[in-house]
XYZ file of N, CA and C in Angstrom:
303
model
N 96.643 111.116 93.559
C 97.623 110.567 92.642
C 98.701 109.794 93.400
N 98.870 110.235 94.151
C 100.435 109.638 95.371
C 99.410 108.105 95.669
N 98.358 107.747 96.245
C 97.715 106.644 96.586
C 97.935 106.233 95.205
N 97.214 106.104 94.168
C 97.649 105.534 92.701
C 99.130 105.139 92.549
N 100.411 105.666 92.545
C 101.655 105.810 92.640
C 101.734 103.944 93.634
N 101.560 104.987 95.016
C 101.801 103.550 96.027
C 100.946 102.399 95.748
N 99.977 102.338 95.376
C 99.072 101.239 94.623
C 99.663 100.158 93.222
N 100.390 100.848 92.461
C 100.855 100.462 91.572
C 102.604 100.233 91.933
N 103.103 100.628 92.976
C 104.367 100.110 93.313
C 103.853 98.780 94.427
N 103.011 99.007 94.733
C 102.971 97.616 95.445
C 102.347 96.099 94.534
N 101.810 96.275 92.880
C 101.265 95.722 92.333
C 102.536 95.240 91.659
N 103.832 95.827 91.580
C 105.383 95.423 90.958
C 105.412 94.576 91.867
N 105.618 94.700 93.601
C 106.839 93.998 94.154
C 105.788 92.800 94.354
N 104.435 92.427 94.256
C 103.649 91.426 93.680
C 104.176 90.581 92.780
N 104.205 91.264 91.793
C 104.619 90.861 90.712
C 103.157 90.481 89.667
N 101.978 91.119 89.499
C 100.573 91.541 89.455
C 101.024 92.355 88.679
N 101.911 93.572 88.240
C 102.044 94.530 87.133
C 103.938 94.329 86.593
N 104.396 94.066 85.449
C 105.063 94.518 84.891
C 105.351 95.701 83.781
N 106.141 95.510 83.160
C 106.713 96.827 82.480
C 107.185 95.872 81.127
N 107.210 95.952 79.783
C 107.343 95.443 78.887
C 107.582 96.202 77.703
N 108.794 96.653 77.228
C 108.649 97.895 76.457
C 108.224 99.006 76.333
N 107.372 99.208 76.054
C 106.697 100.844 76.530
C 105.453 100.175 76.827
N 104.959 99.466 77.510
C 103.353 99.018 77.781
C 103.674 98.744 79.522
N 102.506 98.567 80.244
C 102.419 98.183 81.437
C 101.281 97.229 81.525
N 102.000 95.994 81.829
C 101.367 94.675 81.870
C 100.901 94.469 83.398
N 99.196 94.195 83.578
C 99.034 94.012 84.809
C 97.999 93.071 84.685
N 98.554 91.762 85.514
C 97.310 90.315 85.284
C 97.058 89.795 87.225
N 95.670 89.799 87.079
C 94.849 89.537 88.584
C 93.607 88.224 87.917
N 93.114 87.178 89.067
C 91.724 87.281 88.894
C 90.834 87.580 89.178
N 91.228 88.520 90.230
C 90.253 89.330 90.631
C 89.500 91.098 89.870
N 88.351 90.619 89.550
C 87.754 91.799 88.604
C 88.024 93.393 89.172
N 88.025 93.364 90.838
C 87.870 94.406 91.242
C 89.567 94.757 91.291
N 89.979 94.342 91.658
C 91.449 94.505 91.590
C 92.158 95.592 89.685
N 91.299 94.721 88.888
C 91.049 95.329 87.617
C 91.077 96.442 87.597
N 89.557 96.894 88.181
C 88.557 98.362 87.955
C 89.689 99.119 88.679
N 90.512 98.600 89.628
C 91.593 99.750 90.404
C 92.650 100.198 89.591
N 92.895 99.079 88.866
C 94.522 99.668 87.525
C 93.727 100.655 86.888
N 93.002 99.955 86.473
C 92.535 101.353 85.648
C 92.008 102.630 86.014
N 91.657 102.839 87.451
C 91.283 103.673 88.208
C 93.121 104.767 88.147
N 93.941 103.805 88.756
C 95.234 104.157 88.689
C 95.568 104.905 87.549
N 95.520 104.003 86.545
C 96.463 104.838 85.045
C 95.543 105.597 84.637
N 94.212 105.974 84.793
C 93.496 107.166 84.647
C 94.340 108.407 85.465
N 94.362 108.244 86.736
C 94.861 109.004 87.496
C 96.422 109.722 87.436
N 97.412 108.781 86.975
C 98.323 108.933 86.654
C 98.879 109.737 84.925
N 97.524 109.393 84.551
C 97.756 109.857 82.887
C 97.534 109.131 81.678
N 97.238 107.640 82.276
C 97.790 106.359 81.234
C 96.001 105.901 80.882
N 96.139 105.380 79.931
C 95.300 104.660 79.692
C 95.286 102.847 79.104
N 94.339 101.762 79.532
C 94.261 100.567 79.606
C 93.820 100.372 77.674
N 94.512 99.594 77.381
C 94.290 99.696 75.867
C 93.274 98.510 76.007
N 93.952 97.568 76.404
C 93.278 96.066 75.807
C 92.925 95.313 77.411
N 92.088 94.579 77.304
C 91.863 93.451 78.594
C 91.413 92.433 78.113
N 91.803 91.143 78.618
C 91.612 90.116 77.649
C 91.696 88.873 78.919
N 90.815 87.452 78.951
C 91.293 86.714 79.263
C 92.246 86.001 78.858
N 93.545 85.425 79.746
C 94.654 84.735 79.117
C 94.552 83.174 79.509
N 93.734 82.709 80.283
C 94.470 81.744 81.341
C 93.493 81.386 82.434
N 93.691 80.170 83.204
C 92.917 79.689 84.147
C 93.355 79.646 85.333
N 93.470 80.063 86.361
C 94.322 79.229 87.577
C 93.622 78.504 88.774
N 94.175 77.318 89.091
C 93.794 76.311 89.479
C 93.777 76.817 91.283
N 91.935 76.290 91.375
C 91.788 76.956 92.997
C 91.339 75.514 93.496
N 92.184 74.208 93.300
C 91.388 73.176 94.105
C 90.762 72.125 92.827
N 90.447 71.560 93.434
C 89.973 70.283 92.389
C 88.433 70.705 91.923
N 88.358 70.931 90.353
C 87.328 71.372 89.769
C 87.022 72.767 89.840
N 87.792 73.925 90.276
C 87.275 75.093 90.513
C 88.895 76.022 89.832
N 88.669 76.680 89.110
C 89.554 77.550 88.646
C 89.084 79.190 88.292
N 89.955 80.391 88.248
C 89.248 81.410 87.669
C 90.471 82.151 87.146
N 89.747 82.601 85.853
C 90.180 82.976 84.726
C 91.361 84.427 85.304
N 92.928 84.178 84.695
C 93.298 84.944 84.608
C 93.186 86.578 83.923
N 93.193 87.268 84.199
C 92.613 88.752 83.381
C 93.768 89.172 83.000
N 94.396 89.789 82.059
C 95.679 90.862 81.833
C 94.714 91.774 81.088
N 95.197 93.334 81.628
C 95.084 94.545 81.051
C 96.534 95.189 80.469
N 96.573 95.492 79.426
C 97.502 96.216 79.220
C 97.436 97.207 78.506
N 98.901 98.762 78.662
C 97.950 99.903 78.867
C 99.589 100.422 78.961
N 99.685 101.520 78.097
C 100.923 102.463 77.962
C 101.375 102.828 79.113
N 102.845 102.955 78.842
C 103.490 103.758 80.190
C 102.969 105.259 80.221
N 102.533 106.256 81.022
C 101.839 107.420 80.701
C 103.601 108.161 80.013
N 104.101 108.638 79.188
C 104.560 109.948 79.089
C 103.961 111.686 78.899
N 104.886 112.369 79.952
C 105.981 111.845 81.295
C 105.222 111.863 82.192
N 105.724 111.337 83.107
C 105.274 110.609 84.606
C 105.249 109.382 84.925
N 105.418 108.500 83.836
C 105.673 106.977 83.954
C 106.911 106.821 84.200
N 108.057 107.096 83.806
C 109.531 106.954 84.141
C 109.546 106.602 85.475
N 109.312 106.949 85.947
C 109.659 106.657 87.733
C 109.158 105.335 88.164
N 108.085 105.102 87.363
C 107.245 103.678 87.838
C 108.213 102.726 86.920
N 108.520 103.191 86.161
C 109.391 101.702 85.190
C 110.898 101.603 85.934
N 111.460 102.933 86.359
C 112.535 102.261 87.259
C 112.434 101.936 88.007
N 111.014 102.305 88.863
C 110.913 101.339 90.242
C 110.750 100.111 89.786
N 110.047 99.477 88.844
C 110.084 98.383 88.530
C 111.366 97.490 88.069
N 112.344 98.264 87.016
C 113.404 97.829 86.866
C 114.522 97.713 88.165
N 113.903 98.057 89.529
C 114.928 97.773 90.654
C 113.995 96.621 91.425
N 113.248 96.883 91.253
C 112.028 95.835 92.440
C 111.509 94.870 92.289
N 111.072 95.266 90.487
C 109.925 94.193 89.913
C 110.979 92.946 89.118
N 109.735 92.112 88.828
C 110.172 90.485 88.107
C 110.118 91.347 86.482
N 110.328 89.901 85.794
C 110.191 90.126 83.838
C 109.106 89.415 83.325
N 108.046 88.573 84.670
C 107.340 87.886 84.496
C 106.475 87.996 85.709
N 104.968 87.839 85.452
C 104.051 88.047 86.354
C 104.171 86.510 87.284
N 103.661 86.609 88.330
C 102.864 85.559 88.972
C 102.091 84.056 88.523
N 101.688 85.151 87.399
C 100.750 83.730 86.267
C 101.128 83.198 85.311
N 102.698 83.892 85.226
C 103.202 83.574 83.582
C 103.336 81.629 83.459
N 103.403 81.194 84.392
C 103.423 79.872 83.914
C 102.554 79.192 83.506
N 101.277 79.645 84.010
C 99.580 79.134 83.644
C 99.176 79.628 82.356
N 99.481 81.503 81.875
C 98.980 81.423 80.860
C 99.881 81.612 79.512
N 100.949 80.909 79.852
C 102.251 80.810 78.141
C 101.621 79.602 77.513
């Protein structure tokens, strides 16, 4: 659980997972990167509600890959700690928010 914990505080100061009301927003394009959040909020308590493509991002002329967001409750309790680490560390906006608004 502590590896999950440090996994998901390093996916904030990324800026790869936010915090959004009571949900935890986490967008990669990488699939495997995916299978790990959810590996995480299993571990932690939480579960991934929805996954959805949002978005494209541009790798070079003619080659792009699809942004992913999962999103997925804060676990109560045991999430508190991850949303204030986020509210000291993390952004209000991912990495990709400009590609997929």
């Amino acid at each position: 659980m502590q590896n999950s914990i440090k996994q998901l505080k390093g996916w904030i100061r990324s800026q790869h997972l936010i915090c959004e009301g009571t949900d935890f927003i986490f967008e990669t394009v990488d699939q495997t990167q995916l299978e790990k959040f959810e590996k995480c909020m299993d571990e932690i308590g939480g579960k991934v509600r929805q996954i959805k493509a949002v978005g494209n991002w541009p790798m070079g002329p003619n080659r792009s890959f699809k942004i992913l967001r999962a999103i997925a409750s804060v676990p109560r309790p045991g999430g508190e700690s991850l949303v204030t680490y986020w509210a000291k560390r993390g952004g209000k906006q991912t990495r990709y928010s400009d590609i997929n608004t």
